[in-house]
Coordinates of C-alpha atoms and ligand atoms in Angstrom, one line a residue:
M71 CA 125.6 90.8 127.2
D72 CA 122.6 93.1 127.5
K73 CA 122.5 96.8 126.9
F74 CA 119.9 99.5 127.0
I75 CA 119.0 101.7 124.0
I76 CA 117.4 104.9 125.1
K77 CA 115.8 107.6 122.9
G78 CA 115.8 110.7 125.1
G79 CA 113.4 113.6 125.4
A80 CA 110.2 112.1 126.8
S81 CA 109.0 113.9 130.0
L82 CA 108.2 111.1 132.5
K83 CA 104.6 111.0 133.7
G84 CA 102.5 108.5 135.7
K85 CA 103.0 106.2 138.6
V86 CA 105.8 103.8 139.6
K87 CA 105.8 101.2 142.4
I88 CA 109.0 100.9 144.3
S89 CA 110.3 97.4 145.2
C90 CA 111.5 96.2 148.6
S91 CA 115.0 97.4 149.5
K92 CA 117.9 95.4 148.2
N93 CA 120.1 96.6 151.1
A94 CA 117.5 95.5 153.6
T95 CA 116.7 92.2 151.9
L96 CA 120.3 91.0 151.7
P97 CA 121.1 91.1 155.5
I98 CA 117.6 89.8 156.4
L99 CA 118.2 86.7 154.1
A100 CA 121.6 86.2 155.8
A101 CA 120.0 86.5 159.2
C102 CA 117.9 83.4 158.4
L103 CA 121.1 81.4 159.1
L104 CA 120.7 82.3 162.8
T105 CA 117.9 79.9 163.3
E106 CA 117.1 76.3 162.4
E107 CA 113.4 77.2 162.0
P108 CA 112.0 78.4 158.7
C109 CA 111.8 82.1 157.9
T110 CA 109.7 83.4 155.1
I111 CA 110.6 86.7 153.4
N112 CA 107.9 88.3 151.3
D113 CA 108.1 90.6 148.3
I114 CA 111.7 89.7 147.5
P115 CA 112.9 91.9 144.8
Q116 CA 113.9 90.0 141.6
L117 CA 117.5 91.2 141.5
Q118 CA 120.8 89.5 140.7
D119 CA 122.3 90.3 144.2
V120 CA 119.3 88.8 145.9
K121 CA 119.6 85.6 143.7
T122 CA 123.3 85.5 144.6
M123 CA 122.5 85.7 148.4
I124 CA 119.9 83.0 148.0
G125 CA 122.4 80.9 146.0
L126 CA 125.0 81.4 148.8
L127 CA 122.5 80.2 151.5
S128 CA 121.6 77.2 149.4
S129 CA 125.3 76.4 148.8
L130 CA 125.8 76.4 152.5
G131 CA 123.1 73.7 152.8
A132 CA 120.1 75.8 153.8
D133 CA 116.8 74.5 152.3
V134 CA 115.4 77.3 150.1
K135 CA 111.9 77.3 148.7
S136 CA 110.9 80.1 146.4
D137 CA 107.3 80.8 145.5
K138 CA 106.9 83.8 143.2
N139 CA 108.2 86.8 145.2
K140 CA 108.4 84.9 148.5
V141 CA 111.3 82.8 149.7
T142 CA 111.4 80.4 152.7
I143 CA 114.8 79.6 154.2
C144 CA 115.3 76.8 156.6
A145 CA 118.9 76.6 157.8
G146 CA 119.1 73.3 159.5
N147 CA 121.8 72.1 161.8
K148 CA 124.1 70.6 159.2
L149 CA 125.4 73.5 157.2
S150 CA 128.7 74.0 155.4
L151 CA 130.7 76.7 157.2
E152 CA 132.6 77.8 154.1
A153 CA 131.3 80.5 151.8
P154 CA 132.7 79.6 148.4
Y155 CA 134.9 82.1 146.4
E156 CA 132.8 81.7 143.2
I157 CA 129.7 83.2 145.0
V158 CA 131.3 85.6 147.4
S159 CA 133.4 87.2 144.6
K160 CA 130.2 88.3 142.9
M161 CA 128.8 90.4 145.7
R162 CA 130.2 92.3 148.7
A163 CA 127.2 91.6 150.9
S164 CA 128.2 87.9 150.9
Y165 CA 130.2 88.6 154.0
Y166 CA 126.9 88.9 155.9
V167 CA 127.1 85.2 156.4
L168 CA 130.2 85.6 158.6
G169 CA 128.4 86.8 161.8
P170 CA 125.5 84.3 161.7
L171 CA 127.7 81.3 161.0
L172 CA 130.2 82.2 163.7
A173 CA 127.5 82.9 166.2
R174 CA 125.5 79.7 165.6
F175 CA 128.3 77.2 164.7
H176 CA 131.3 78.9 166.2
K177 CA 133.3 78.7 162.9
A178 CA 133.2 80.3 159.5
K179 CA 135.4 80.6 156.5
V180 CA 134.5 83.4 154.1
Y181 CA 136.5 84.6 151.0
F182 CA 137.1 88.3 150.6
P183 CA 134.0 89.8 149.0
G184 CA 133.6 91.2 145.5
G185 CA 131.0 93.9 144.5
C186 CA 131.0 97.3 142.8
A187 CA 134.3 98.8 141.9
I188 CA 133.9 102.1 143.7
G189 CA 137.3 102.4 145.4
P190 CA 138.8 100.7 148.4
R191 CA 136.4 98.8 150.6
P192 CA 138.2 97.5 153.7
I193 CA 136.7 95.0 156.1
D194 CA 138.7 95.9 159.2
L195 CA 135.7 96.9 161.2
H196 CA 134.0 93.5 160.5
I197 CA 137.1 91.7 161.7
K198 CA 137.4 94.0 164.8
G199 CA 133.8 93.5 165.7
M200 CA 134.1 89.7 165.6
E201 CA 137.4 89.7 167.5
N202 CA 135.8 91.9 170.2
L203 CA 133.0 89.4 170.5
G204 CA 135.7 86.7 171.2
A205 CA 136.4 85.3 167.8
E206 CA 139.9 84.3 166.6
I207 CA 140.4 85.5 163.1
Q208 CA 143.0 84.6 160.6
V209 CA 143.2 86.3 157.2
E210 CA 145.1 84.2 154.7
H211 CA 145.1 83.2 151.1
G212 CA 142.2 85.7 150.4
Y213 CA 139.8 84.4 153.0
I214 CA 138.8 85.1 156.6
D215 CA 139.0 82.1 158.9
A216 CA 137.1 82.7 162.1
K217 CA 136.5 80.5 165.1
T218 CA 135.4 80.8 168.7
K219 CA 134.6 78.7 171.7
S220 CA 131.6 81.0 172.1
L221 CA 130.9 84.6 171.4
R222 CA 130.6 87.0 174.5
G223 CA 128.9 90.3 174.6
T224 CA 131.0 93.4 175.1
N225 CA 131.2 97.1 174.2
I226 CA 132.4 97.6 170.6
L227 CA 133.5 100.9 169.1
L228 CA 132.7 100.2 165.4
E229 CA 133.3 103.6 163.8
G230 CA 136.2 103.8 161.3
T231 CA 138.0 106.9 159.8
S232 CA 135.1 107.2 157.2
G233 CA 132.4 107.1 159.9
P234 CA 130.1 104.2 160.8
S235 CA 129.9 101.1 158.6
V236 CA 126.5 99.6 157.5
G237 CA 128.0 96.2 156.8
A238 CA 130.0 95.9 160.0
T239 CA 127.0 97.0 162.1
V240 CA 124.8 94.4 160.4
N241 CA 127.4 91.6 160.9
V242 CA 128.0 92.4 164.6
M243 CA 124.3 92.9 165.3
M244 CA 123.6 89.4 163.9
A245 CA 126.5 87.8 165.7
A246 CA 125.7 89.5 169.0
S247 CA 122.1 88.2 168.9
L248 CA 123.3 84.7 169.8
A249 CA 126.3 85.8 172.0
Q250 CA 126.4 85.3 175.8
G251 CA 125.6 88.6 177.6
T252 CA 125.1 92.1 176.3
T253 CA 126.8 93.9 173.5
T254 CA 126.7 97.6 172.9
I255 CA 127.7 98.8 169.4
I256 CA 129.1 102.3 169.8
G257 CA 129.3 104.3 166.6
A258 CA 126.7 102.1 164.9
A259 CA 125.3 103.0 161.4
L260 CA 121.9 104.6 161.5
E261 CA 120.5 103.5 158.1
P262 CA 116.8 102.4 157.9
E263 CA 118.0 99.0 156.6
I264 CA 119.7 98.4 160.0
V265 CA 116.5 99.2 161.8
D266 CA 114.6 96.8 159.5
L267 CA 117.1 94.0 160.2
A268 CA 116.8 94.7 163.9
N269 CA 113.0 94.6 163.7
F270 CA 113.1 91.3 161.8
L271 CA 115.6 89.8 164.3
N272 CA 113.4 90.9 167.2
S273 CA 110.4 89.4 165.6
I274 CA 112.2 86.0 165.7
G275 CA 113.2 86.3 169.3
A276 CA 116.3 88.6 169.4
K277 CA 116.6 91.4 172.0
I278 CA 117.9 94.4 170.2
E279 CA 117.3 98.0 171.5
S280 CA 117.9 101.4 170.0
A281 CA 118.6 100.3 166.4
G282 CA 118.6 103.5 164.4
S283 CA 120.7 105.3 167.0
S284 CA 124.5 105.3 167.2
N285 CA 124.5 103.0 170.3
I286 CA 122.7 99.7 169.7
K287 CA 122.2 97.4 172.7
I288 CA 121.9 93.6 171.9
T289 CA 121.2 91.2 174.7
G290 CA 122.2 87.7 173.5
V291 CA 119.6 84.9 173.5
K292 CA 120.2 81.1 173.3
K293 CA 118.1 80.5 170.2
L294 CA 116.1 82.3 167.6
K295 CA 112.8 81.0 166.1
G296 CA 111.3 81.2 162.7
G297 CA 109.1 83.9 161.3
E298 CA 107.9 85.9 158.4
W299 CA 109.0 89.4 157.2
T300 CA 108.5 91.9 154.4
P301 CA 111.5 94.3 154.0
I302 CA 111.1 98.0 153.8
S303 CA 110.9 99.7 150.4
D304 CA 114.0 100.8 148.5
R305 CA 114.8 104.4 149.2
I306 CA 117.6 104.4 146.7
E307 CA 115.3 103.1 143.9
A308 CA 112.7 105.8 144.9
G309 CA 115.4 108.5 144.8
S310 CA 116.6 107.2 141.4
F311 CA 113.1 107.5 139.9
A312 CA 112.8 111.0 141.4
C313 CA 116.1 111.9 139.5
A314 CA 114.6 110.4 136.3
A315 CA 111.6 112.7 136.8
A316 CA 113.7 115.7 137.6
I317 CA 116.0 115.4 134.6
T318 CA 113.1 115.0 132.2
H319 CA 111.1 117.8 133.8
G320 CA 108.3 115.3 134.5
K321 CA 105.7 114.7 137.1
I322 CA 105.5 111.2 138.6
E323 CA 103.9 109.5 141.6
I324 CA 106.3 107.2 143.5
D325 CA 104.3 104.6 145.3
N326 CA 105.2 102.1 148.0
C327 CA 108.0 104.4 149.2
S328 CA 108.9 105.8 152.6
P329 CA 109.4 109.6 152.2
E330 CA 110.7 109.8 155.8
H331 CA 113.8 107.9 154.6
L332 CA 114.4 110.5 151.9
G333 CA 114.7 113.6 154.1
V334 CA 117.8 115.3 152.8
V335 CA 117.3 113.9 149.3
N336 CA 113.9 115.7 149.1
L337 CA 115.5 118.9 150.5
I338 CA 118.0 118.8 147.6
L339 CA 115.3 118.1 145.0
R340 CA 113.3 121.1 146.3
S341 CA 116.4 123.3 146.3
I342 CA 116.9 122.6 142.5
G343 CA 113.3 123.5 141.7
C344 CA 111.2 120.3 142.1
E345 CA 107.9 120.4 144.0
I346 CA 107.6 117.4 146.3
A347 CA 104.4 116.3 148.0
E348 CA 105.0 113.6 150.6
S349 CA 102.4 111.4 152.2
K350 CA 102.7 108.2 154.2
N351 CA 103.6 105.7 151.5
K352 CA 104.0 107.9 148.5
L353 CA 105.8 110.9 147.0
V354 CA 104.8 113.1 144.1
I355 CA 107.5 114.9 142.3
N356 CA 106.8 117.7 139.8
A357 CA 110.0 119.0 138.3
A358 CA 110.7 122.5 137.1
S359 CA 111.5 123.3 133.5
N360 CA 114.7 124.9 134.6
L361 CA 116.8 123.1 137.3
R362 CA 118.9 125.2 139.6
P363 CA 122.4 124.2 140.6
T364 CA 123.2 123.0 144.2
S365 CA 125.9 121.6 146.5
I366 CA 125.7 118.0 147.8
I367 CA 127.9 116.4 150.4
T368 CA 127.5 112.6 150.8
A369 CA 127.5 111.3 154.3
P370 CA 126.3 108.3 156.3
Y371 CA 122.5 108.3 157.0
P372 CA 120.7 110.6 157.7
G373 CA 123.1 112.5 155.4
F374 CA 122.9 112.5 151.6
P375 CA 123.4 108.9 150.5
T376 CA 126.4 108.0 148.4
D377 CA 124.2 105.6 146.6
L378 CA 122.3 108.6 145.0
Q379 CA 125.4 110.6 144.2
A380 CA 125.8 109.4 140.6
Q381 CA 122.1 109.9 139.8
F382 CA 122.1 113.5 141.1
M383 CA 125.3 114.2 139.1
S384 CA 123.3 113.3 135.9
V385 CA 120.5 115.7 136.9
L386 CA 122.9 118.5 137.8
S387 CA 124.8 118.2 134.5
I388 CA 121.8 120.1 133.0
A389 CA 121.2 122.6 135.8
D390 CA 121.4 126.3 135.2
G391 CA 124.9 127.0 136.7
T392 CA 127.7 125.2 138.6
S393 CA 127.1 122.5 141.2
L394 CA 129.5 120.8 143.6
I395 CA 129.3 117.2 144.8
T396 CA 131.7 116.2 147.6
E397 CA 131.9 112.4 148.0
N398 CA 132.8 111.6 151.6
V399 CA 131.8 107.9 151.9
F400 CA 133.6 106.3 148.9
K401 CA 136.0 109.1 148.0
S402 CA 136.8 108.0 144.4
R403 CA 133.3 106.9 143.4
F404 CA 133.2 109.0 140.2
S405 CA 133.6 106.6 137.3
H406 CA 130.2 107.8 135.9
A407 CA 131.6 111.4 135.5
L408 CA 133.8 110.4 132.6
E409 CA 130.9 108.6 130.9
L410 CA 128.6 111.6 131.4
N411 CA 131.3 113.8 129.8
R412 CA 131.0 111.6 126.7
M413 CA 127.4 112.8 126.6
G414 CA 128.6 116.4 126.6
A415 CA 128.4 117.0 130.4
Q416 CA 131.1 119.3 131.8
I417 CA 132.3 117.7 135.0
K418 CA 135.8 118.0 136.5
I419 CA 136.9 115.8 139.4
E420 CA 139.4 117.2 142.0
D421 CA 140.1 114.7 144.7
N422 CA 136.7 113.8 146.2
V423 CA 134.9 116.8 144.7
A424 CA 133.1 117.0 141.4
V425 CA 132.5 120.4 139.8
I426 CA 129.6 120.2 137.4
N427 CA 129.1 123.1 135.0
G428 CA 125.5 122.7 133.8
I429 CA 124.9 122.6 130.1
K430 CA 121.6 123.1 128.2
I431 CA 121.2 119.6 126.9
L432 CA 123.1 116.3 126.9
S433 CA 123.7 114.4 123.7
G434 CA 123.2 110.7 123.2
A435 CA 126.3 108.5 123.1
H436 CA 127.7 105.0 123.6
V437 CA 128.4 104.8 127.3
M438 CA 129.5 101.9 129.6
A439 CA 128.2 101.1 133.0
S440 CA 130.9 100.5 135.6
D441 CA 129.0 99.9 138.8
L442 CA 125.5 99.6 140.0
R443 CA 124.6 103.3 140.8
A444 CA 126.8 104.6 137.9
S445 CA 124.7 102.5 135.5
V446 CA 121.4 103.9 136.6
A447 CA 122.9 107.4 136.4
L448 CA 123.8 106.8 132.7
V449 CA 120.2 105.6 132.1
I450 CA 118.9 108.7 133.8
A451 CA 121.1 110.9 131.6
G452 CA 120.0 109.0 128.5
L453 CA 116.4 109.8 129.2
A454 CA 117.1 113.5 128.9
A455 CA 119.7 113.4 126.1
Q456 CA 119.1 114.5 122.6
G457 CA 119.2 111.4 120.3
E458 CA 120.1 107.9 121.1
T459 CA 122.2 106.6 124.1
S460 CA 123.3 103.1 124.5
V461 CA 124.3 101.9 127.9
S462 CA 126.3 98.7 127.8
R463 CA 127.3 96.3 130.6
I464 CA 123.9 96.7 132.3
Y465 CA 124.5 93.5 134.3
H466 CA 125.7 95.9 137.0
L467 CA 122.2 97.5 136.9
D468 CA 120.4 94.2 137.1
R469 CA 122.1 93.6 140.5
G470 CA 120.0 96.3 142.1
Y471 CA 117.0 97.6 140.0
E472 CA 114.0 95.3 139.5
H473 CA 112.4 95.5 136.0
I474 CA 113.8 99.0 135.5
E475 CA 113.1 99.3 131.8
E476 CA 109.5 98.2 132.3
K477 CA 109.0 100.7 135.1
L478 CA 110.5 103.5 132.9
Q479 CA 108.5 102.5 129.9
K480 CA 105.2 102.7 131.9
L481 CA 106.3 106.3 132.7
G482 CA 106.6 107.1 129.0
A483 CA 110.4 106.6 128.5
N484 CA 111.7 105.2 125.2
I485 CA 114.0 102.5 126.5
K486 CA 114.6 99.0 125.3
R487 CA 116.9 96.1 126.3
V488 CA 118.8 94.5 123.5
T489 CA 121.2 91.6 123.7
D490 CA 124.6 92.0 122.0
K491 CA 125.3 89.1 119.6
Ligands
UD1_1156 C1 126.5 99.6 152.3 C2 125.6 99.5 151.2 C3 126.1 100.3 150.0 C4 126.3 101.8 150.4 C5 127.2 101.8 151.6 C6 127.3 103.2 152.2 C7 124.6 97.3 151.4 C8 124.6 95.9 150.9 N1 125.5 98.1 150.8 O1 127.8 99.1 151.9 O2 125.1 100.3 149.0 O3 127.0 102.5 149.3 O4 126.7 101.0 152.7 O5 126.1 103.8 152.5 O6 123.9 97.7 152.3 N2 134.7 100.9 156.0 C9 135.9 100.7 156.6 N3 136.1 99.5 157.2 C10 135.2 98.4 157.1 C11 134.0 98.7 156.5 C12 133.8 99.9 155.9 O7 136.7 101.6 156.7 O8 135.4 97.4 157.7 C13 134.5 102.2 155.3 C14 134.2 102.1 153.8 O9 135.4 102.1 153.1 C15 133.4 103.4 153.6 C16 132.6 103.5 154.9 O10 133.3 102.7 155.9 O11 134.2 104.5 153.4 C17 131.2 103.1 154.8 O12 131.1 101.7 154.2 P1 130.0 100.7 154.7 O13 128.9 101.4 155.4 O14 130.6 99.6 155.4 O15 129.5 100.2 153.3 P2 128.9 98.7 153.0 O16 128.2 98.2 154.2 O17 129.9 97.9 152.2

């Protein structure tokens, strides 16, 4: 198993290029199942989750051709309609194949998904969405068995008690693209990755209007064609590098990013003392030598992303005063706090609120990654800690960050990957 050894203290400087978004690439790859014609997806990030999704499509019988960072998927008419447990258990986004298989072949069997251990992750909204479109769903022996004579468009209220769901919006939007008639998703998620998926689907013949608003209208079509797409850049990776710059009091240029997707994140960075210069595809962050405390509340987009909560907790652990983080999306997503406390941080968790009393400097320690974003938070903390930090179980991190150690090394960080014997 690999781990990172980090010698903290270097102030990050230079340029980093952000990869295409994992959370946009995964649904776009699944959406290739909606057509028998080939779809080419460019600039695919080399990530474990992306490999898992490509493996899943291939196990269903799709023809997959990879060429460097580009993959061509051709999902012919003879596909298996069962997503196997061995693959689905590795990644939550595997359930993205449910909507496309059901819409195109009227049948699908998908095991309950795995993914990051960040608290309860129900799938009731996915099931409700498919049922509203006319599917019969049975949940038994750990899998979802779905069938339909044909899907029919309708109005679907998709919001749950924790707000809109990215995954359910994705699944219903894909299924409704091939349903008879018009579907309106009420309470849709607004994330940029949803807009990117809608734009891709429209480019292959779907009729989706108002993606990015809370009411998405989808007029079903008989068939979709093939096409080519490059997913948007990864706003969470960009935000993670901004945190790495902030905690090391560095100055970096973050290229191939979309600052418009980082609105509230940049507001928070400014509020703690970072200068941010935004232009079309890049962002320059110049961090203060003393970081101020702040208050963060996670919320669905355009609110502060839960996927950057852990990274900001690391940064705020050395701010000059007490900060509060309220986690409203995954209410118990705080496993990183205990590990940060091993590094000297003073963080207390009360229900879904973290109280972070800033200290002068973190100290290097052995820490363990427990989920994707928690792992990168520990790496970020290690960059600023006195002495050596080892972060084990970084397979979590490899699910979502492409060549992270090389990117950090280019910015001057002292980080290396070692394999435990
Ligand atoms: C996606 C992202 C993940 C991010 C999350 C929230 C991908 C591949 N993953 O996950 O990185 O952390 O959005 O921004 O894009 N919920 C229900 N019922 C459901 C589904 C969700 O109650 O059927 C709840 C969840 O428990 C959570 C909230 O809705 O409290 C939002 O979850 P959701 O947006 O669905 O997250 P994912 O799509 O799984």
